[in-house]
Amino acid sequence: MTKIVVTGGAGFIGSHIAEELAWRDYHVIILDDLSTGKIGNIEPLLSKENVEFIQGSIVNLPLLQKLFRGVDYIFHEAAISSVPRSIEKPLISHEVNITGTLNVLMAARDNSVKKLVYASSSSIYGDTPTLPKREDMSPNPQSPYAATKLAGEYYCQVFRKVYGLPTIYLRYFNVYGPRQDPDSQYAAVIPRFITRASQGKPPIILGDGEQTRDFTFVKDVVEANILAAQSNSIGVFNVGRGEKTSINWLAGLTIKLVGNNVEPIHEEPRPGDIRHSLADISRAKEELGYNPRYGLEQALQETISGIRR
Ligand SMILES: NC(=O)c1ccc[n+]([C@@H]2O[C@H](COP(=O)([O-])OP(=O)(O)OC[C@H]3O[C@@H](n4cnc5c(N)ncnc54)[C@H](O)[C@@H]3O)[C@@H](O)[C@H]2O)c1
């Protein structure tokens, strides 16, 4: 049976990857230290014979060396994924996102893993005005978080070149969906809007709301990960939907779908926030066969149902 480790598998994106792999009957090992992830995210999987959960940290190299014995594939999602937290505590983000990733790569190399799929981020493009973002553009990180994600990509590249470990890295663009934590003080915009609108409170828009993002449904991200593992491709791929949505439009749609009659309010923009973000996904389409299937309205409805449950 193909054996797969999902690091950060109790988190938002990792739990969706683990769930899909479990339903496809792979042997799935979920590794998570539960720092932001929750057992509740993977509860329905734990009764399955082909799923194991290990509470532990990617900072613990001996644990990884043991855990990766006989493993075929690794989906490396574990990270401190918050930009504001990385600004407050850059050393902790460095330790988990860079040293932790280096540990994962070393243990994957030593156990002859067939392929490692690394969760990178569109944040590495920074505020360069050129749109859409293409993989061959120069990175321009604006936060410690983005710098750690870029360092992770470089380590993946070097491990491929120096040790022959097949690695592929996916730059996710604004992922959303059920199980994204609305209670975190660092919650992303979609769960924040849904929570406020559901409580009859006005969604808070930072800035004029005309900034745009490429919102990508988590199930499309899962599909991109599985295609990336199955393909012979290596290197970097954007994973977005390839469409831009303004924050004002998103707020209006969320309010409509939630069904509460509230008006968004505007507050000061967050320093360092980029104005526009949009992925060029042609490389992933051509090489991986990636084709995002979920439009914003349908997937937002699914997200609202998931978050309200
Ligand atoms: N959500 C997005 O829009 C987005 C965008 C770009 C990239 N990413 C990347 O995708 C990945 C998953 O992000 P997410 O949104 O699901 O965040 P998340 O916080 O829900 O998931 C991260 C998981 O990693 C776990 N973790 C943290 N430190 C760990 C450690 N030392 N050892 C083991 N597990 C640890 C957490 O407990 C959590 O379950 C991250 O690598 C993130 O950088 C996310």
Short mmCIF file of C-alpha atoms and ligand atoms in Angstrom, two decimals:
data_model
loop_
_atom_site.label_atom_id
_atom_site.label_comp_id
_atom_site.label_asym_id
_atom_site.label_seq_id
_atom_site.Cartn_x
_atom_site.Cartn_y
_atom_site.Cartn_z
CA MET A 1 0.00 0.00 0.00
CA THR A 2 1.36 3.44 -0.91
CA LYS A 3 2.42 5.21 2.29
CA ILE A 4 2.02 8.99 2.52
CA VAL A 5 2.86 11.52 5.23
CA VAL A 6 0.96 14.80 5.47
CA THR A 7 2.82 17.22 7.73
CA GLY A 8 0.46 19.81 9.20
CA GLY A 9 -2.31 17.35 8.37
CA ALA A 10 -4.58 18.53 11.20
CA GLY A 11 -4.55 22.08 9.81
CA PHE A 12 -6.90 23.68 7.34
CA ILE A 13 -5.34 22.64 3.99
CA GLY A 14 -3.50 19.56 5.32
CA SER A 15 -6.71 18.04 6.70
CA HIS A 16 -8.39 18.32 3.28
CA ILE A 17 -5.37 16.64 1.63
CA ALA A 18 -5.35 13.88 4.26
CA GLU A 19 -9.09 13.35 3.86
CA GLU A 20 -8.89 12.94 0.07
CA LEU A 21 -5.92 10.55 0.34
CA ALA A 22 -7.69 8.52 3.01
CA TRP A 23 -10.78 8.12 0.80
CA ARG A 24 -8.50 6.98 -2.02
CA ASP A 25 -7.33 4.19 0.34
CA TYR A 26 -3.70 5.20 0.73
CA HIS A 27 -1.91 4.60 4.02
CA VAL A 28 -1.97 8.14 5.42
CA ILE A 29 0.17 9.32 8.33
CA ILE A 30 -0.83 12.71 9.68
CA LEU A 31 1.94 14.52 11.57
CA ASP A 32 0.95 17.66 13.44
CA ASP A 33 1.95 19.38 16.67
CA LEU A 34 -1.59 20.83 17.00
CA SER A 35 -0.23 24.34 17.46
CA THR A 36 -2.90 25.77 15.13
CA GLY A 37 -4.33 22.50 13.80
CA LYS A 38 -7.19 20.73 15.55
CA ILE A 39 -8.04 17.08 16.15
CA GLY A 40 -11.61 18.03 15.22
CA ASN A 41 -10.41 18.68 11.64
CA ILE A 42 -9.45 15.01 11.21
CA GLU A 43 -11.82 13.34 13.70
CA PRO A 44 -13.83 11.44 11.03
CA LEU A 45 -10.60 9.99 9.58
CA LEU A 46 -9.21 8.60 12.81
CA SER A 47 -11.50 5.57 12.85
CA LYS A 48 -10.24 4.51 9.41
CA GLU A 49 -7.73 1.63 9.38
CA ASN A 50 -5.53 3.31 6.79
CA VAL A 51 -5.05 6.55 8.79
CA GLU A 52 -2.61 7.21 11.64
CA PHE A 53 -2.19 10.41 13.61
CA ILE A 54 1.13 11.31 15.24
CA GLN A 55 1.33 14.36 17.47
CA GLY A 56 4.83 15.71 17.00
CA SER A 57 6.90 18.49 15.54
CA ILE A 58 8.85 18.83 12.30
CA VAL A 59 11.53 20.47 14.42
CA ASN A 60 12.23 17.00 15.88
CA LEU A 61 14.58 15.39 13.30
CA PRO A 62 14.94 11.97 15.01
CA LEU A 63 11.12 11.65 15.02
CA LEU A 64 11.00 12.41 11.28
CA GLN A 65 13.80 9.94 10.51
CA LYS A 66 11.79 7.20 12.19
CA LEU A 67 8.42 8.24 10.82
CA PHE A 68 9.49 8.45 7.18
CA ARG A 69 10.71 4.80 7.01
CA GLY A 70 9.05 3.16 4.01
CA VAL A 71 7.19 6.36 3.09
CA ASP A 72 6.55 6.96 -0.64
CA TYR A 73 5.29 10.57 -0.71
CA ILE A 74 5.27 13.59 1.57
CA PHE A 75 2.89 16.52 1.42
CA HIS A 76 4.63 19.15 3.52
CA GLU A 77 1.98 21.59 4.81
CA ALA A 78 3.23 22.16 8.37
CA ALA A 79 4.18 25.77 8.99
CA ILE A 80 3.41 28.83 11.01
CA SER A 81 1.24 30.23 8.28
CA SER A 82 0.40 33.68 9.62
CA VAL A 83 2.08 36.81 8.27
CA PRO A 84 1.30 38.99 11.36
CA ARG A 85 2.65 36.27 13.66
CA SER A 86 5.87 36.10 11.65
CA ILE A 87 6.26 39.86 12.06
CA GLU A 88 5.75 39.58 15.83
CA LYS A 89 7.94 36.48 16.28
CA PRO A 90 10.26 36.00 13.28
CA LEU A 91 12.54 33.56 15.08
CA ILE A 92 9.74 31.08 15.75
CA SER A 93 8.57 31.27 12.12
CA HIS A 94 12.16 30.70 11.05
CA GLU A 95 12.56 27.68 13.29
CA VAL A 96 9.39 25.93 12.11
CA ASN A 97 9.22 27.04 8.48
CA ILE A 98 12.92 26.89 7.56
CA THR A 99 14.63 24.56 10.06
CA GLY A 100 11.52 22.35 10.14
CA THR A 101 11.45 22.16 6.34
CA LEU A 102 15.16 21.35 6.26
CA ASN A 103 14.50 18.50 8.72
CA VAL A 104 11.66 17.19 6.55
CA LEU A 105 13.93 17.27 3.49
CA MET A 106 16.81 15.51 5.29
CA ALA A 107 14.57 12.74 6.60
CA ALA A 108 12.94 12.39 3.14
CA ARG A 109 16.36 12.12 1.51
CA ASP A 110 17.64 9.56 4.04
CA ASN A 111 14.53 7.41 3.57
CA SER A 112 14.56 7.61 -0.26
CA VAL A 113 11.10 9.18 -0.48
CA LYS A 114 9.78 9.16 -4.08
CA LYS A 115 8.58 12.76 -4.09
CA LEU A 116 8.02 15.68 -1.74
CA VAL A 117 5.31 18.25 -2.46
CA TYR A 118 5.96 21.52 -0.62
CA ALA A 119 3.31 24.12 0.25
CA SER A 120 4.74 27.46 -0.85
CA SER A 121 2.96 30.78 -1.06
CA SER A 122 2.05 33.58 -3.46
CA SER A 123 3.35 35.95 -0.76
CA ILE A 124 6.88 35.40 -2.08
CA TYR A 125 5.99 37.64 -5.10
CA GLY A 126 5.48 40.59 -2.77
CA ASP A 127 4.30 43.91 -4.14
CA THR A 128 5.71 43.81 -7.66
CA PRO A 129 2.97 45.49 -9.74
CA THR A 130 3.14 43.10 -12.72
CA LEU A 131 0.02 40.92 -13.06
CA PRO A 132 -0.63 38.05 -13.36
CA LYS A 133 2.22 36.58 -11.31
CA ARG A 134 4.30 34.12 -13.28
CA GLU A 135 6.65 31.58 -11.76
CA ASP A 136 9.66 33.08 -13.55
CA MET A 137 9.22 36.53 -11.94
CA SER A 138 11.80 37.55 -9.35
CA PRO A 139 10.59 36.96 -5.79
CA ASN A 140 10.24 40.00 -3.59
CA PRO A 141 9.18 38.87 -0.08
CA GLN A 142 7.71 41.56 2.19
CA SER A 143 7.44 39.67 5.48
CA PRO A 144 9.42 37.15 7.53
CA TYR A 145 6.71 34.60 6.61
CA ALA A 146 7.25 35.12 2.86
CA ALA A 147 11.03 34.92 3.35
CA THR A 148 10.66 31.57 5.14
CA LYS A 149 8.45 30.15 2.39
CA LEU A 150 10.98 31.22 -0.24
CA ALA A 151 13.85 29.71 1.74
CA GLY A 152 11.85 26.45 1.84
CA GLU A 153 11.58 26.51 -1.97
CA TYR A 154 15.32 27.06 -2.30
CA TYR A 155 16.04 24.15 0.04
CA CYS A 156 13.68 21.94 -2.01
CA GLN A 157 15.54 22.94 -5.17
CA VAL A 158 18.95 22.31 -3.63
CA PHE A 159 17.95 18.90 -2.27
CA ARG A 160 16.82 17.95 -5.77
CA LYS A 161 20.06 19.12 -7.35
CA VAL A 162 22.53 17.94 -4.72
CA TYR A 163 20.88 14.74 -3.43
CA GLY A 164 18.47 13.82 -6.24
CA LEU A 165 15.34 14.07 -4.04
CA PRO A 166 12.37 14.82 -6.36
CA THR A 167 10.65 17.97 -5.08
CA ILE A 168 7.84 20.14 -6.38
CA TYR A 169 6.56 23.33 -4.78
CA LEU A 170 3.17 24.88 -5.16
CA ARG A 171 2.63 28.60 -4.61
CA TYR A 172 -0.89 28.77 -3.19
CA PHE A 173 -2.97 31.93 -3.76
CA ASN A 174 -5.47 32.88 -0.99
CA VAL A 175 -6.90 29.47 -0.16
CA TYR A 176 -10.35 29.31 1.48
CA GLY A 177 -12.86 26.65 2.44
CA PRO A 178 -14.45 24.78 5.34
CA ARG A 179 -12.27 24.33 8.48
CA GLN A 180 -10.33 27.55 7.94
CA ASP A 181 -10.06 28.89 11.46
CA PRO A 182 -12.46 31.84 11.96
CA ASP A 183 -11.53 32.17 15.65
CA SER A 184 -7.83 32.80 15.17
CA GLN A 185 -6.76 36.38 15.77
CA TYR A 186 -4.93 35.98 12.44
CA ALA A 187 -7.94 34.61 10.53
CA ALA A 188 -7.96 35.18 6.77
CA VAL A 189 -10.49 37.52 5.19
CA ILE A 190 -13.14 34.97 4.12
CA PRO A 191 -13.68 33.29 7.51
CA ARG A 192 -13.62 36.75 9.15
CA PHE A 193 -16.33 38.06 6.81
CA ILE A 194 -18.47 34.93 7.23
CA THR A 195 -18.23 34.99 11.03
CA ARG A 196 -19.13 38.68 11.32
CA ALA A 197 -21.94 38.57 8.76
CA SER A 198 -23.39 35.44 10.43
CA GLN A 199 -23.47 37.29 13.77
CA GLY A 200 -25.29 40.21 12.11
CA LYS A 201 -22.14 42.36 12.46
CA PRO A 202 -20.70 44.37 9.55
CA PRO A 203 -17.68 42.80 7.84
CA ILE A 204 -14.59 44.98 8.35
CA ILE A 205 -12.78 45.91 5.14
CA LEU A 206 -9.20 47.09 5.60
CA GLY A 207 -8.61 50.03 3.23
CA ASP A 208 -10.87 51.04 0.34
CA GLY A 209 -11.73 47.44 -0.57
CA GLU A 210 -10.67 47.84 -4.18
CA GLN A 211 -7.63 45.61 -3.59
CA THR A 212 -8.00 42.25 -5.36
CA ARG A 213 -7.05 38.66 -4.60
CA ASP A 214 -7.12 35.35 -6.46
CA PHE A 215 -9.30 33.27 -4.12
CA THR A 216 -8.76 29.53 -4.52
CA PHE A 217 -11.04 26.85 -3.11
CA VAL A 218 -9.28 24.29 -0.94
CA LYS A 219 -10.58 21.33 -2.99
CA ASP A 220 -8.81 22.70 -6.07
CA VAL A 221 -5.63 22.98 -3.98
CA VAL A 222 -5.99 19.33 -2.92
CA GLU A 223 -6.34 18.29 -6.56
CA ALA A 224 -3.22 20.30 -7.49
CA ASN A 225 -1.26 18.53 -4.74
CA ILE A 226 -2.28 15.06 -5.89
CA LEU A 227 -1.52 15.89 -9.53
CA ALA A 228 1.86 17.28 -8.45
CA ALA A 229 2.75 14.06 -6.63
CA GLN A 230 1.62 11.87 -9.53
CA SER A 231 3.37 13.85 -12.28
CA ASN A 232 6.99 13.61 -13.35
CA SER A 233 7.23 17.41 -13.05
CA ILE A 234 9.49 19.14 -10.59
CA GLY A 235 10.06 22.75 -9.56
CA VAL A 236 7.65 25.61 -8.99
CA PHE A 237 3.95 25.97 -9.92
CA ASN A 238 1.35 28.61 -9.14
CA VAL A 239 -1.86 27.22 -7.71
CA GLY A 240 -4.68 29.74 -7.91
CA ARG A 241 -7.96 30.06 -9.71
CA GLY A 242 -6.62 32.63 -12.16
CA GLU A 243 -9.38 35.18 -11.47
CA LYS A 244 -9.28 38.37 -9.47
CA THR A 245 -11.94 39.39 -6.96
CA SER A 246 -12.09 42.69 -5.10
CA ILE A 247 -12.58 42.67 -1.34
CA ASN A 248 -15.65 44.92 -1.75
CA TRP A 249 -17.23 42.42 -4.11
CA LEU A 250 -16.36 39.53 -1.79
CA ALA A 251 -17.96 41.34 1.17
CA GLY A 252 -21.15 41.96 -0.85
CA LEU A 253 -21.36 38.31 -1.97
CA THR A 254 -20.72 37.01 1.56
CA ILE A 255 -23.47 39.22 2.99
CA LYS A 256 -25.89 38.06 0.27
CA LEU A 257 -25.14 34.35 0.85
CA VAL A 258 -25.24 34.61 4.64
CA GLY A 259 -28.58 36.39 4.31
CA ASN A 260 -28.09 39.07 6.98
CA ASN A 261 -28.68 42.66 5.98
CA VAL A 262 -25.47 44.39 7.11
CA GLU A 263 -23.27 47.03 5.49
CA PRO A 264 -19.48 46.54 5.48
CA ILE A 265 -17.36 49.12 7.29
CA HIS A 266 -13.89 50.32 6.35
CA GLU A 267 -10.86 50.58 8.63
CA GLU A 268 -7.23 51.56 8.11
CA PRO A 269 -5.33 49.29 5.69
CA ARG A 270 -2.80 46.89 7.22
CA PRO A 271 0.76 48.10 6.63
CA GLY A 272 2.58 45.96 4.08
CA ASP A 273 -0.61 44.54 2.50
CA ILE A 274 -0.20 44.16 -1.25
CA ARG A 275 -2.69 45.85 -3.58
CA HIS A 276 -3.37 43.13 -6.13
CA SER A 277 -2.61 39.44 -6.48
CA LEU A 278 -3.47 37.18 -9.40
CA ALA A 279 -1.94 33.89 -10.54
CA ASP A 280 -0.93 32.89 -14.01
CA ILE A 281 -1.80 29.17 -13.77
CA SER A 282 -0.87 28.16 -17.31
CA ARG A 283 2.18 26.16 -16.20
CA ALA A 284 0.13 24.04 -13.77
CA LYS A 285 -2.58 23.59 -16.41
CA GLU A 286 -0.17 22.50 -19.13
CA GLU A 287 2.26 20.37 -17.11
CA LEU A 288 0.11 18.97 -14.29
CA GLY A 289 -3.31 18.96 -15.95
CA TYR A 290 -4.59 21.23 -13.15
CA ASN A 291 -7.97 22.78 -13.88
CA PRO A 292 -9.70 24.63 -11.01
CA ARG A 293 -13.34 23.55 -10.87
CA TYR A 294 -14.87 25.64 -8.11
CA GLY A 295 -16.32 29.09 -8.80
CA LEU A 296 -16.43 31.61 -5.95
CA GLU A 297 -20.19 31.66 -5.36
CA GLN A 298 -20.69 27.87 -5.11
CA ALA A 299 -17.53 27.33 -3.05
CA LEU A 300 -18.28 30.27 -0.76
CA GLN A 301 -21.68 28.74 -0.05
CA GLU A 302 -19.96 25.45 0.86
CA THR A 303 -17.52 27.36 3.08
CA ILE A 304 -20.34 29.18 4.87
CA SER A 305 -22.14 25.88 5.56
CA GLY A 306 -18.87 24.35 6.80
CA ILE A 307 -18.00 27.24 9.11
CA ARG A 308 -21.53 27.51 10.53
CA ARG A 309 -21.76 23.76 11.27
N1 LIG B 1 -4.19 29.27 3.66
C1 LIG B 1 -3.60 29.89 2.64
O1 LIG B 1 -4.22 30.72 1.96
C2 LIG B 1 -2.17 29.60 2.27
C3 LIG B 1 -1.60 30.34 1.23
C4 LIG B 1 -0.29 30.07 0.88
C5 LIG B 1 0.43 29.06 1.50
N2 LIG B 1 -0.13 28.37 2.53
C6 LIG B 1 0.68 27.30 3.15
O2 LIG B 1 -0.11 26.12 3.23
C7 LIG B 1 0.26 25.38 4.39
C8 LIG B 1 -0.98 25.06 5.21
O3 LIG B 1 -1.55 26.30 5.64
P1 LIG B 1 -2.98 26.37 6.36
O4 LIG B 1 -3.67 27.56 5.85
O5 LIG B 1 -3.65 25.05 6.30
O6 LIG B 1 -2.52 26.71 7.86
P2 LIG B 1 -2.83 25.94 9.24
O7 LIG B 1 -2.22 26.76 10.31
O8 LIG B 1 -4.27 25.57 9.33
O9 LIG B 1 -1.99 24.59 9.05
C9 LIG B 1 -0.65 24.45 9.41
C10 LIG B 1 -0.54 23.19 10.26
O10 LIG B 1 0.82 22.97 10.61
C11 LIG B 1 0.84 22.56 11.98
N3 LIG B 1 2.18 22.88 12.52
C12 LIG B 1 2.68 24.11 12.83
N4 LIG B 1 3.91 23.98 13.33
C13 LIG B 1 4.21 22.65 13.31
C14 LIG B 1 5.33 21.89 13.71
N5 LIG B 1 6.42 22.48 14.25
N6 LIG B 1 5.29 20.55 13.56
C15 LIG B 1 4.19 19.93 13.06
N7 LIG B 1 3.07 20.60 12.67
C16 LIG B 1 3.10 21.94 12.80
C17 LIG B 1 -0.26 23.33 12.66
O11 LIG B 1 -0.69 22.78 13.88
C18 LIG B 1 -1.34 23.28 11.57
O12 LIG B 1 -2.14 22.12 11.73
C19 LIG B 1 1.30 26.21 5.13
O13 LIG B 1 2.58 25.71 4.79
C20 LIG B 1 1.11 27.61 4.57
O14 LIG B 1 2.30 28.35 4.62
C21 LIG B 1 -1.42 28.61 2.93
#
